[in-house]
Coordinates of C-alpha atoms in Angstrom, one line a residue:
Chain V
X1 CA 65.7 115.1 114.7
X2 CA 65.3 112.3 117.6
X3 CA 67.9 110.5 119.0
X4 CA 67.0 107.0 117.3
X5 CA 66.3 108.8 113.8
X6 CA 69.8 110.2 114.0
X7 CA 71.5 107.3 115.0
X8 CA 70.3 105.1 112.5
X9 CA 70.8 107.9 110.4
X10 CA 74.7 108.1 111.1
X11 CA 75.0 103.8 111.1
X12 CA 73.5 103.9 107.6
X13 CA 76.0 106.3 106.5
X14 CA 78.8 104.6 108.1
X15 CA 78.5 101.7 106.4
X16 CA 78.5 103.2 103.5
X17 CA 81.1 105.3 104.2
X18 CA 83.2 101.7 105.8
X19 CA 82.6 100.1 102.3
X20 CA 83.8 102.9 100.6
X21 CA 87.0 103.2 102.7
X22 CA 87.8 99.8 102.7
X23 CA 89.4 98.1 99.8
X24 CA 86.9 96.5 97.0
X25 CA 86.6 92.9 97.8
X26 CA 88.2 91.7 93.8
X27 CA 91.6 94.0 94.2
X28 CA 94.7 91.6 94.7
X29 CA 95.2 90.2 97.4
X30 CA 91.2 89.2 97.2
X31 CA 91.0 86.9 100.3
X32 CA 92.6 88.9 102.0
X33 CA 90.3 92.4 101.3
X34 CA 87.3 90.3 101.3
X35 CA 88.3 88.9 105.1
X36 CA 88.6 93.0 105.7
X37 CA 85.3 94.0 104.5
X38 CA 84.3 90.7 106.8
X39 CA 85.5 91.5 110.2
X40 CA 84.2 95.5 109.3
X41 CA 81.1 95.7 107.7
X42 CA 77.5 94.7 108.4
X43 CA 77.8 94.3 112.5
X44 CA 78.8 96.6 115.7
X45 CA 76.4 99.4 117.0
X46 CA 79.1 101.6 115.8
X47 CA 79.4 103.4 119.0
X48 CA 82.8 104.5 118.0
X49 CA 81.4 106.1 114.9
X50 CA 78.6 107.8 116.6
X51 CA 80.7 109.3 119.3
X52 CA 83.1 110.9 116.7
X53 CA 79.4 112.3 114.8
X54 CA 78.2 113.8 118.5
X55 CA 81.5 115.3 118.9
X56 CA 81.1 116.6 115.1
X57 CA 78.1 118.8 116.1
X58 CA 79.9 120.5 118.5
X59 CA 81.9 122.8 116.0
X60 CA 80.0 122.1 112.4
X61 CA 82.6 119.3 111.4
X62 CA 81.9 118.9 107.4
X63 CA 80.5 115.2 107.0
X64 CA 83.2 113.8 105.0
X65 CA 86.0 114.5 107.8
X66 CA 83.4 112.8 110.4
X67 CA 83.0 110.3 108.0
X68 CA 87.1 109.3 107.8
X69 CA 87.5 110.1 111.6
X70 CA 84.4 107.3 112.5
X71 CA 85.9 104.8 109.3
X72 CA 89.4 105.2 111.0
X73 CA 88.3 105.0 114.8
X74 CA 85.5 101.8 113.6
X75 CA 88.4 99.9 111.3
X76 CA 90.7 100.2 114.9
X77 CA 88.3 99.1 116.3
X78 CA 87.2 96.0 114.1
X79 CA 91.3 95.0 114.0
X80 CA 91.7 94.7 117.7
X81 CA 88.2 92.4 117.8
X82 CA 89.9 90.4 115.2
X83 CA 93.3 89.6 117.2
X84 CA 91.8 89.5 120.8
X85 CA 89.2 87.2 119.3
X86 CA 92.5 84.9 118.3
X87 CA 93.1 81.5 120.0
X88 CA 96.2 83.0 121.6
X89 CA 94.0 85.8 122.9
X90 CA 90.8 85.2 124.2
X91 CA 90.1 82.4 121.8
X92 CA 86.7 83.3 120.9
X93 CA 84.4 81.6 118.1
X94 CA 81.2 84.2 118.0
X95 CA 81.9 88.2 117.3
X96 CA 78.6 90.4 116.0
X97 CA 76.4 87.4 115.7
X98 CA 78.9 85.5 113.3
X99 CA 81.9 83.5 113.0
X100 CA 85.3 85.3 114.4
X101 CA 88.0 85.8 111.7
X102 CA 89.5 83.5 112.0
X103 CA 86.8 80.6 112.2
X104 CA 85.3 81.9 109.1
X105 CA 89.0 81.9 107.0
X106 CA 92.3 80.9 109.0
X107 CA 94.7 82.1 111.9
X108 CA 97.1 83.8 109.5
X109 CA 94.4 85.3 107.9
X110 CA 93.0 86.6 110.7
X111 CA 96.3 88.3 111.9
X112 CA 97.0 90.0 108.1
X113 CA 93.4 91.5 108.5
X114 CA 94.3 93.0 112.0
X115 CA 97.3 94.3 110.5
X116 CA 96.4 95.6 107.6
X117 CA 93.1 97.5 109.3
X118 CA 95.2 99.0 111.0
X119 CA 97.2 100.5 108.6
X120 CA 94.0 101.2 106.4
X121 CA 92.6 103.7 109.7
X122 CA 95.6 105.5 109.2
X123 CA 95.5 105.6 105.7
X124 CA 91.9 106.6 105.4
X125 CA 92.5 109.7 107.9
X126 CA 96.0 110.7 106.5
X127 CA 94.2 110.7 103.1
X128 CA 91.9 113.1 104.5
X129 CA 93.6 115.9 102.7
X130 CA 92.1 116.9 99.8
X131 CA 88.7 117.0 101.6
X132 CA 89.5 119.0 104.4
X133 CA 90.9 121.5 102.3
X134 CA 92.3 124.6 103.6
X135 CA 96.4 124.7 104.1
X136 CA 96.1 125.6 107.5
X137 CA 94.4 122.7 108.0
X138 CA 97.3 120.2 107.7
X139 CA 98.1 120.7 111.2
X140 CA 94.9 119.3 112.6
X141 CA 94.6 116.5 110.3
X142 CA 98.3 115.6 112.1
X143 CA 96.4 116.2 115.7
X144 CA 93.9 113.9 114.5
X145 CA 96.4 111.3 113.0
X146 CA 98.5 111.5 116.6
X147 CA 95.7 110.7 118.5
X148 CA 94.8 108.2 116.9
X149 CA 98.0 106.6 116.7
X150 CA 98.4 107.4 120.4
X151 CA 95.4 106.1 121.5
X152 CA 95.5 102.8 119.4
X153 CA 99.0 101.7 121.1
X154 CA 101.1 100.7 123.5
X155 CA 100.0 103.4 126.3
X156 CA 96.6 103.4 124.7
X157 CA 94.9 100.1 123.2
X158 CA 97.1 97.4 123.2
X159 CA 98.5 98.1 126.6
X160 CA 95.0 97.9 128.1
X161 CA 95.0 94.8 126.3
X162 CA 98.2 93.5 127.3
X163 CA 97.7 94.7 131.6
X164 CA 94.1 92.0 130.5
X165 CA 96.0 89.4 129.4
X166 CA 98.4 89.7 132.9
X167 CA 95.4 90.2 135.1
X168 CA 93.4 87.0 134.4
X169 CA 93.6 84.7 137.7
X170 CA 94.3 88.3 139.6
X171 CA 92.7 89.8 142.4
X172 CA 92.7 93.5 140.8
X173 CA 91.5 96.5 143.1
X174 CA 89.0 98.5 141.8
X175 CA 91.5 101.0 141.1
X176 CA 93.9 98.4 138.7
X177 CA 90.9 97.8 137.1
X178 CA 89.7 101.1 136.1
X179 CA 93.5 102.2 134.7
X180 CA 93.0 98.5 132.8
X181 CA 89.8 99.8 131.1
X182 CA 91.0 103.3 130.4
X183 CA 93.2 102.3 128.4
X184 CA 91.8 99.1 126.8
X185 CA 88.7 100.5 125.8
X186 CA 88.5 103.8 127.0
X187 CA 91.4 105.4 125.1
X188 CA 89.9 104.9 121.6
X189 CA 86.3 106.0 122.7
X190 CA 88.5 109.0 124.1
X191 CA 89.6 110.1 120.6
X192 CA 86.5 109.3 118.9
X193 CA 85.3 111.8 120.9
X194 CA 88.6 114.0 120.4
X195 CA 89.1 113.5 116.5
X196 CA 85.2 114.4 116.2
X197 CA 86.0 117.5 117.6
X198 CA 89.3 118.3 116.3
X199 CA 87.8 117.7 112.9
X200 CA 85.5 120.9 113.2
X201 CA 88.0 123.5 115.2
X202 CA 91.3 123.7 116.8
X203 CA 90.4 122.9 120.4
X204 CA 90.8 125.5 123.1
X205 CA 92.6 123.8 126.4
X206 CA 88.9 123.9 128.4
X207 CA 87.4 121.9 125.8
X208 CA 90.0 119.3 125.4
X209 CA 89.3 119.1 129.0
X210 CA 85.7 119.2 129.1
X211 CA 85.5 116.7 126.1
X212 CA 88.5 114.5 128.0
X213 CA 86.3 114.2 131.3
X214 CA 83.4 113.1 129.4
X215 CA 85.3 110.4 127.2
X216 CA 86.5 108.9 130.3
X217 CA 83.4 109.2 132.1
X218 CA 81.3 107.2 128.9
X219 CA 84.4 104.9 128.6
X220 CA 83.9 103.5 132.2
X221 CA 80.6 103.5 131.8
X222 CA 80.8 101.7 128.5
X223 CA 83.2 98.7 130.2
X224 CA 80.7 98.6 133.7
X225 CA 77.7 97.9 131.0
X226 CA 79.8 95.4 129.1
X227 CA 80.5 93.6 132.6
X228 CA 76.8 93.9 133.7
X229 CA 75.7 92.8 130.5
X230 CA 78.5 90.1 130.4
X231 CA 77.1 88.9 133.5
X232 CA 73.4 88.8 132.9
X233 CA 72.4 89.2 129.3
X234 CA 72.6 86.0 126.9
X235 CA 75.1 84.9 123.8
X236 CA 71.8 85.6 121.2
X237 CA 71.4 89.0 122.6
X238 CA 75.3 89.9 122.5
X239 CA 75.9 88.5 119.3
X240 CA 79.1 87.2 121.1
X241 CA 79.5 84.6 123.9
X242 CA 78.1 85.7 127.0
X243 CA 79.7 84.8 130.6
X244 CA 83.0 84.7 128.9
X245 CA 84.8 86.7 131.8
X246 CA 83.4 84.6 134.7
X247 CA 84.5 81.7 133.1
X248 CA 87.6 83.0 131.4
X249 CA 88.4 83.7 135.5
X250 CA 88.8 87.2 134.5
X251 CA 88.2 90.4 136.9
X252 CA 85.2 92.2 136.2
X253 CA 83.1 95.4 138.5
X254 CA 80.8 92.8 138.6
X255 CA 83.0 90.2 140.3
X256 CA 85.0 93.2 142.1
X257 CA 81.7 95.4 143.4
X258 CA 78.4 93.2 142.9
X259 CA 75.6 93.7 140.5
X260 CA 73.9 96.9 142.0
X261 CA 76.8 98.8 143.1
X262 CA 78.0 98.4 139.2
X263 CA 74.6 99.8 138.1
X264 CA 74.8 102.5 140.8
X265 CA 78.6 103.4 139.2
X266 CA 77.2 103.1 135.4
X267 CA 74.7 105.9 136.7
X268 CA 77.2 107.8 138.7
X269 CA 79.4 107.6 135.7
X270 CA 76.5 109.0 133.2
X271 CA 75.9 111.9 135.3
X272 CA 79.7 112.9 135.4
X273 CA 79.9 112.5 131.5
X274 CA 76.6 115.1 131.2
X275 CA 78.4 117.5 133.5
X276 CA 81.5 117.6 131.6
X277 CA 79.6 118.9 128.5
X278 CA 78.1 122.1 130.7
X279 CA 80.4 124.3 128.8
X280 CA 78.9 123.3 125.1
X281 CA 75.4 124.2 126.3
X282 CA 72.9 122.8 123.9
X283 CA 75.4 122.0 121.0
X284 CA 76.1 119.0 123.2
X285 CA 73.0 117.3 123.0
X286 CA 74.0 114.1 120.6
X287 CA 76.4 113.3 123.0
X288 CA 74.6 113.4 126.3
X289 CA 71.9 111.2 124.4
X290 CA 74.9 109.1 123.5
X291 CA 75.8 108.8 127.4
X292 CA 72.4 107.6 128.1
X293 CA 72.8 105.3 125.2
X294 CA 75.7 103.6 126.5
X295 CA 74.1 103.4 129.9
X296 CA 71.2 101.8 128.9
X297 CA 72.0 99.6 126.2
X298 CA 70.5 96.1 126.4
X299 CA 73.4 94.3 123.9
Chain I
X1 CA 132.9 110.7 104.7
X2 CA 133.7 106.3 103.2
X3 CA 130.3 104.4 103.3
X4 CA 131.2 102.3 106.1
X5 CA 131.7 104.8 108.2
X6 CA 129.0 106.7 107.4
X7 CA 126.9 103.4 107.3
X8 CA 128.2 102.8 111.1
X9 CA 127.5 106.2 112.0
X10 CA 124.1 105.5 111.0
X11 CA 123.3 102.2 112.0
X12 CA 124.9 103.6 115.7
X13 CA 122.3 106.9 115.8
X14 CA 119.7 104.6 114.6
X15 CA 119.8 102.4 117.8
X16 CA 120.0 105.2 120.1
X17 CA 117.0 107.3 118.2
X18 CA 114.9 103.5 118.6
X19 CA 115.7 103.4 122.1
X20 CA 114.6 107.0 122.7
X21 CA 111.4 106.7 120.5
X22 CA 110.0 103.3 122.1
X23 CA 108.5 103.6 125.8
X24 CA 111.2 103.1 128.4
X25 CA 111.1 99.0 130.0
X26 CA 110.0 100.6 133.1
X27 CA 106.3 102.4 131.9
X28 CA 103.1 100.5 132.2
X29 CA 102.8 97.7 130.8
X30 CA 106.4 97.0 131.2
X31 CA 106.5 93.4 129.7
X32 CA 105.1 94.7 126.5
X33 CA 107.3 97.2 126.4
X34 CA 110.3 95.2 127.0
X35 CA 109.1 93.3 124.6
X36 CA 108.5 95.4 122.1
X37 CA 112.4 96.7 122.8
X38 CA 113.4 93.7 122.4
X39 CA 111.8 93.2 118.9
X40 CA 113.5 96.2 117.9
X41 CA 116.8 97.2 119.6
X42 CA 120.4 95.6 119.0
X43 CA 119.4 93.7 115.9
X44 CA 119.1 93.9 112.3
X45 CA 120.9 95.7 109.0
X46 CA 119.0 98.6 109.7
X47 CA 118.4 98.5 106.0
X48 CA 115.8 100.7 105.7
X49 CA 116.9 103.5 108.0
X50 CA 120.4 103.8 105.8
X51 CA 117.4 104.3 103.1
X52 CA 115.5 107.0 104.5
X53 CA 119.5 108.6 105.3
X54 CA 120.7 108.5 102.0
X55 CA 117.7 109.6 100.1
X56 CA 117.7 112.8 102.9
X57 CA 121.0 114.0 101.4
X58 CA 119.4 114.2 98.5
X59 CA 117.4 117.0 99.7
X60 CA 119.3 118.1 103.0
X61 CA 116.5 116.0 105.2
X62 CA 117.4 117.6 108.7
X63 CA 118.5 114.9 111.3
X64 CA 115.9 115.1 113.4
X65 CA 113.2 114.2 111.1
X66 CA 115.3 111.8 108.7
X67 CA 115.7 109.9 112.6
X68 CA 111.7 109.7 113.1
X69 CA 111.6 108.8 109.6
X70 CA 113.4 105.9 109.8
X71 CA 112.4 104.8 113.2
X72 CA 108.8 104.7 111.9
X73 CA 110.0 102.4 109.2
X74 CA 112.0 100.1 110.9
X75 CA 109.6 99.7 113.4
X76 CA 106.7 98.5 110.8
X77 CA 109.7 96.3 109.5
X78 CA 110.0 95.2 113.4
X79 CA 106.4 94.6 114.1
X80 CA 106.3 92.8 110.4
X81 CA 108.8 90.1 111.4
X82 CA 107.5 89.5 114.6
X83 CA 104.3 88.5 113.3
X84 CA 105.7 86.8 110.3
X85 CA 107.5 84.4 112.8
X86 CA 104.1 83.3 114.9
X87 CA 103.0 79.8 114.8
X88 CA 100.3 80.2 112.4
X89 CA 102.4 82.1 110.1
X90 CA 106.3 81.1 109.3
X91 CA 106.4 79.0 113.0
X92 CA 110.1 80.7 113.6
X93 CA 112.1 80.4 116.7
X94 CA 115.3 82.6 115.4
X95 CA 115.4 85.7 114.6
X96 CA 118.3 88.5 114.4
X97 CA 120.6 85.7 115.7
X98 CA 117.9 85.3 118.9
X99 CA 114.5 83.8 120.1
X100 CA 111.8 84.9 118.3
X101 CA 109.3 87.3 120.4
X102 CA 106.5 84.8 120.7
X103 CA 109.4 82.1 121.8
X104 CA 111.2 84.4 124.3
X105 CA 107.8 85.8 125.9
X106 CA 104.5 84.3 124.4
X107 CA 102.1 84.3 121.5
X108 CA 99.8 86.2 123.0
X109 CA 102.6 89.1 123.8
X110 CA 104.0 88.6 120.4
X111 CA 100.7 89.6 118.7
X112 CA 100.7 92.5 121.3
X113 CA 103.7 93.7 120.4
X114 CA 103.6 93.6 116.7
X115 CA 100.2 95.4 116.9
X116 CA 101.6 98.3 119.0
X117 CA 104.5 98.6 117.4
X118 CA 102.9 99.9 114.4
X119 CA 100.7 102.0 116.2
X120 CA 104.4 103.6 117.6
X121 CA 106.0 103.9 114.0
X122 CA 102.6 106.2 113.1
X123 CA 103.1 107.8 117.3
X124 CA 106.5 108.7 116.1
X125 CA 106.1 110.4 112.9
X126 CA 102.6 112.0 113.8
X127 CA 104.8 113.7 116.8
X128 CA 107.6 114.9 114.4
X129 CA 105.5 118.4 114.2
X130 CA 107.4 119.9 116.6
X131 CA 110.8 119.1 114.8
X132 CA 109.7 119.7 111.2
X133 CA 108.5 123.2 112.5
X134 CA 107.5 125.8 109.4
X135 CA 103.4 125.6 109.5
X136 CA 103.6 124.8 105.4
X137 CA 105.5 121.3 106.4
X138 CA 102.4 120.2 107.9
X139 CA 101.4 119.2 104.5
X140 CA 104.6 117.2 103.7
X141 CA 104.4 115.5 107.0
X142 CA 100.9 114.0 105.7
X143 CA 102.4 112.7 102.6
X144 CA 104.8 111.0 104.7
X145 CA 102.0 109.7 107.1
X146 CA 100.1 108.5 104.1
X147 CA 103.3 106.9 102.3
X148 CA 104.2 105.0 105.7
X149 CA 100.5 103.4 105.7
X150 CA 99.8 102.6 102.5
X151 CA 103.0 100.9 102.3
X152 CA 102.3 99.3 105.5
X153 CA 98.7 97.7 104.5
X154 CA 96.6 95.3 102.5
X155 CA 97.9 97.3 99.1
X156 CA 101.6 96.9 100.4
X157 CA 103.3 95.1 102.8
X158 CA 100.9 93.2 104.4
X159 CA 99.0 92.4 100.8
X160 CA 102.5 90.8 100.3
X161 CA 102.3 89.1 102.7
X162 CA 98.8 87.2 102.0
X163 CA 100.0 86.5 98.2
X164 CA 103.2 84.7 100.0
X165 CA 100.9 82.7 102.0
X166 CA 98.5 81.7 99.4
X167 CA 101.2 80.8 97.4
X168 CA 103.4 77.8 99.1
X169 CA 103.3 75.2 97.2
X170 CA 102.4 76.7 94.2
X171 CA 104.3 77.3 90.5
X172 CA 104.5 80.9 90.7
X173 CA 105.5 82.4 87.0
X174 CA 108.5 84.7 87.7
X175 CA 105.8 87.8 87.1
X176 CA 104.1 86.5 90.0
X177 CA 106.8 86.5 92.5
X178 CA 107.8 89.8 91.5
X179 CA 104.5 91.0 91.7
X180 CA 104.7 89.2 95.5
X181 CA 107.7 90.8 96.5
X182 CA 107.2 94.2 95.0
X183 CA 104.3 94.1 97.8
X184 CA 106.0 91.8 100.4
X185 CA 109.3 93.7 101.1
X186 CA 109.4 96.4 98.1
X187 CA 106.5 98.5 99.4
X188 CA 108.1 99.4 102.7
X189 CA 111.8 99.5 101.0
X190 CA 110.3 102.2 98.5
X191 CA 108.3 104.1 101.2
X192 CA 111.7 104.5 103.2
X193 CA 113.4 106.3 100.2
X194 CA 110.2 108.4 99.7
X195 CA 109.9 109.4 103.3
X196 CA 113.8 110.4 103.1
X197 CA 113.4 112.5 100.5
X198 CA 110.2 113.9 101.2
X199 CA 111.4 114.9 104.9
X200 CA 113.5 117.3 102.8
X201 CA 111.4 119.0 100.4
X202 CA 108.1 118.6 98.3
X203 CA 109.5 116.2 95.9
X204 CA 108.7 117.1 91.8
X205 CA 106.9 114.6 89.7
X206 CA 110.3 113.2 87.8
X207 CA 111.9 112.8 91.5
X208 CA 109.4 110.8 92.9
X209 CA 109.1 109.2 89.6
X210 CA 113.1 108.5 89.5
X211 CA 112.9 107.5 93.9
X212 CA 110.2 105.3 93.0
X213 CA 112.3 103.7 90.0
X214 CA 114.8 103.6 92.3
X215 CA 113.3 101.9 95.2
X216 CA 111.6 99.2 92.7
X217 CA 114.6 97.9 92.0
X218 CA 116.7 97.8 95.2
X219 CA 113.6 96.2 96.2
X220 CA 113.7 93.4 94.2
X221 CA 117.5 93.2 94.3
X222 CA 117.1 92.6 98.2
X223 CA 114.5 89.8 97.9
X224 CA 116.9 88.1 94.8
X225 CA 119.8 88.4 97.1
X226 CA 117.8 87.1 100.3
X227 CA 116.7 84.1 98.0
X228 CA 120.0 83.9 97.0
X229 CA 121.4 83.7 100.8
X230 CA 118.8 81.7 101.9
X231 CA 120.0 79.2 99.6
X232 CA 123.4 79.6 99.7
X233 CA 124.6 80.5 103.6
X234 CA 124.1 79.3 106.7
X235 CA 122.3 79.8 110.0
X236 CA 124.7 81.5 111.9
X237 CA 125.4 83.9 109.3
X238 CA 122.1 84.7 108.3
X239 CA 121.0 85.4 112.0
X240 CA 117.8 83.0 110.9
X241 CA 116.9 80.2 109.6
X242 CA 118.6 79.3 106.6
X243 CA 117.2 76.9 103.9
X244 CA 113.6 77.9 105.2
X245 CA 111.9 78.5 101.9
X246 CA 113.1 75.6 100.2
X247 CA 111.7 73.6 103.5
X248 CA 108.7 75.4 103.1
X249 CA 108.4 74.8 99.7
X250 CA 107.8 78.5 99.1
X251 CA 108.6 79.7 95.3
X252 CA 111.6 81.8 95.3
X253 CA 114.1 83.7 92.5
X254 CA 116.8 80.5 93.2
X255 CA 113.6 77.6 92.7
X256 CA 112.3 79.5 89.3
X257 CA 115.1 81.1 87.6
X258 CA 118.0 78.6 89.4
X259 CA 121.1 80.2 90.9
X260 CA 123.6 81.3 88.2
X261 CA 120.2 83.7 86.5
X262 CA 119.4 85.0 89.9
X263 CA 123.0 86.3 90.4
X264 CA 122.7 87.8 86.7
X265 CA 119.1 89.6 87.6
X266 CA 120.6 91.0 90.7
X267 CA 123.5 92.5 89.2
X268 CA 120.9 93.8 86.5
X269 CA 118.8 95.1 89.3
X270 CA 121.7 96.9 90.7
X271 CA 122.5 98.9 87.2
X272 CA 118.6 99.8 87.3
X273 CA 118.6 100.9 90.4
X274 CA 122.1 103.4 89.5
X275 CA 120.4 104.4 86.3
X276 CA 117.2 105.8 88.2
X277 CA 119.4 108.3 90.0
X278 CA 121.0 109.9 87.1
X279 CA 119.0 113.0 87.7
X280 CA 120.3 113.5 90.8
X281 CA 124.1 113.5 90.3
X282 CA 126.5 113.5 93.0
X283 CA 124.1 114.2 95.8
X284 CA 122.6 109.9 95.3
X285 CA 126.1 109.2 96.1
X286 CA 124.7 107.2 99.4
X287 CA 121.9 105.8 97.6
X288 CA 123.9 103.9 95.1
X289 CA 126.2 102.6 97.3
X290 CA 123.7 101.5 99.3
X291 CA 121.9 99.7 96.0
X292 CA 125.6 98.0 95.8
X293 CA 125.6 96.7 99.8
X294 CA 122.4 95.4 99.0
X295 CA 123.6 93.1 95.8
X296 CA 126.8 92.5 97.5
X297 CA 126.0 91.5 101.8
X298 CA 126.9 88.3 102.3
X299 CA 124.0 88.0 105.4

């Protein structure tokens, strides 16, 4: 199948899949599910979803444990758009082409629905159970459920987040940066890529590795395309409000290394995440498309 | 061993197995983590922990994973309140007898730390592997994943949460506000006695069927008695604000049923609660006398 057949492919069934997972819009509390199934469904290129599906390929992962992996990575994902999008965040009023969160209902709203996505990612992967089967299996789903949890925290997610927040005004070094988006955004594009995998096999040391050095590679990447795009792309194509870091005074590998030396690192970056897959041979091939993907993206 | 000694001897392992299971002050980010350390350490009844301790005599729960346990639940408890007390929530400034996170460091930092502290409660018990050891716990370990984050989410706690919001200022029926609470605070209160019990042994139908009886009740009994307190003591005692809910003109057991009936329904709660445990004989002898600390604290 080509590349664009298979991704739309896998975005079509992640929707379905996110609507399934997510509580129905009429169970009490109402507002509050409805305001979920806001901030989740219908928007994102899923990236997170489709890296966990690449990964998948790699070691036959049966569709419905892809399919909880990407819900829980995506509904991570969508909760920490919701609360950085917060006016004691980043104070944003556009997020996939509509209203943030809490525009559209209320603050409090807005932080219930972060909070309670989160809880729901873990909820749909711990009730992964019965579909993956197999006793032995338990103590992957755990693997899966620890990097997650890992990834979505304090040394993963939120404290990229939080060395953000510190750094605005900041003169970072390239270096400060980098650790800032390793963990901000490249931890949880890290275990997409991870919990893909881990839902097909248990992985061997060298492929942890292999499948480590890529994640980081395309999570770099993935924030040096946000920057560019940030930088020169408009608030219509972004669905969200371009220019934001220039003006929210906010260190960028534009602002840090120029335009072209950024597009010479995206590339530089995209070749390191192809030769980390060497060892998967042609089993790899969704995910090297997925590198040149996240390179080339235009939004 | 007498309760208060054993609850002492609880409440003192408790802090230390906190302090070891949150990042030290000094990793990256350090002010998130201090924060989050101070959300958590040297505060609170540790109500929930004594929970997850006396249901794991029940089944001989060893130490080390009745400890994760309960850190994992008082740490969603932690990461609840601090959110709870934001500005666009309850707008509190004491808590546990001190500044309020958001008040002592920021909002921003306070939405931070709430967000990664439930992302450590599901680090912590994901990592109990180790501890737990025999291969056919793995599946036991899950249940108690899955209990912790449904009890956490938008069909527990934080679904509690939205019905208390929508609801100030409104005539709640009493079946209303118990269907509130049961969410609010009995989700997470049940889920600790489950997780106890289950960090023992694969619990029988009529045991979870009793635990959950069980945990019902307490759980109501601590939201009349909180009502109750918040109507009845002061500041200094409480540790927070006293005479909020009234100010807030939030519904409560006091505003619907009046004082004399709420005393009466906790004392009714706290026979319930005793009659649930009938099957297990001597071995609940922790779990009803925490049932009576909870009818009978004064703070």
């Amino acid at each position: 199948m080509a590349f664009d057949a298979w991704m739309r492919q896998t975005q079509t069934g992640m929707e379905a899949a996110l609507d399934r997972f997510l509580p129905a819009a009429t169970s009490i509390p109402a507002r509050l599910h409805q305001a979920m199934r806001y901030a989740v469904l219908d928007g994102g290129k899923r990236v997170r979803p489709l890296l966990v599906f690449a990964a998948g390929e790699l070691f036959a992962t049966p569709l419905t444990v892809a399919q909880r992996a990407a819900a829980a990575v995506e509904m991570i994902h969508a909760y920490s758009l919701v609360h950085d999008d917060m006016p004691c965040m980043d104070d944003d009023a556009l997020r996939r082409g509509k209203p943030t969160v809490h525009v559209q209902y209320d603050e409090a709203t807005a932080l219930l629905v972060g909070d309670a996505l989160q809880s729901q990612a873990f909820v749909v992967l711990a009730e992964a159970g019965a579909e993956i089967g197999a006793e032995i299996d338990s103590a992957r789903q755990i693997v899966m459920l620890r990097l997650l949890a890992q990834a979505s925290g304090s040394l993963g997610m939120c404290g990229g987040q939080a060395i953000d927040l510190a750094s605005v005004g900041l003169n970072l070094s390239l270096a400060e940066l980098e650790q800032m988006h390793k963990l901000k955004t490249g931890a949880l594009l890290r275990a997409s890529v991870l919990l893909g995998a881990w839902g097909g096999k248990a992985l061997a040391p060298a492929e942890i590795e292999a499948l480590e050095a890529y994640g980081t590679a395309i999570g770099l990447a993935f924030q040096v395309v946000d920057d560019i795009l940030d930088a020169t792309a408009d608030s219509a194509t972004l669905g969200k409000t371009a220019g934001k870091d220039a003006a929210d005074n906010k260190p960028t590998y534009v602002s840090i290394l120029g335009l072209p030396e950024s597009q010479a690192l995206a590339e530089k970056l995209r070749n390191d995440a192809h030769q980390a897959l060497a060892i998967f041979g042609n089993k790899a091939r969704r995910l090297r498309e997925l590198a040149d993907l996240i390179v080339q993206r235009k939004a």
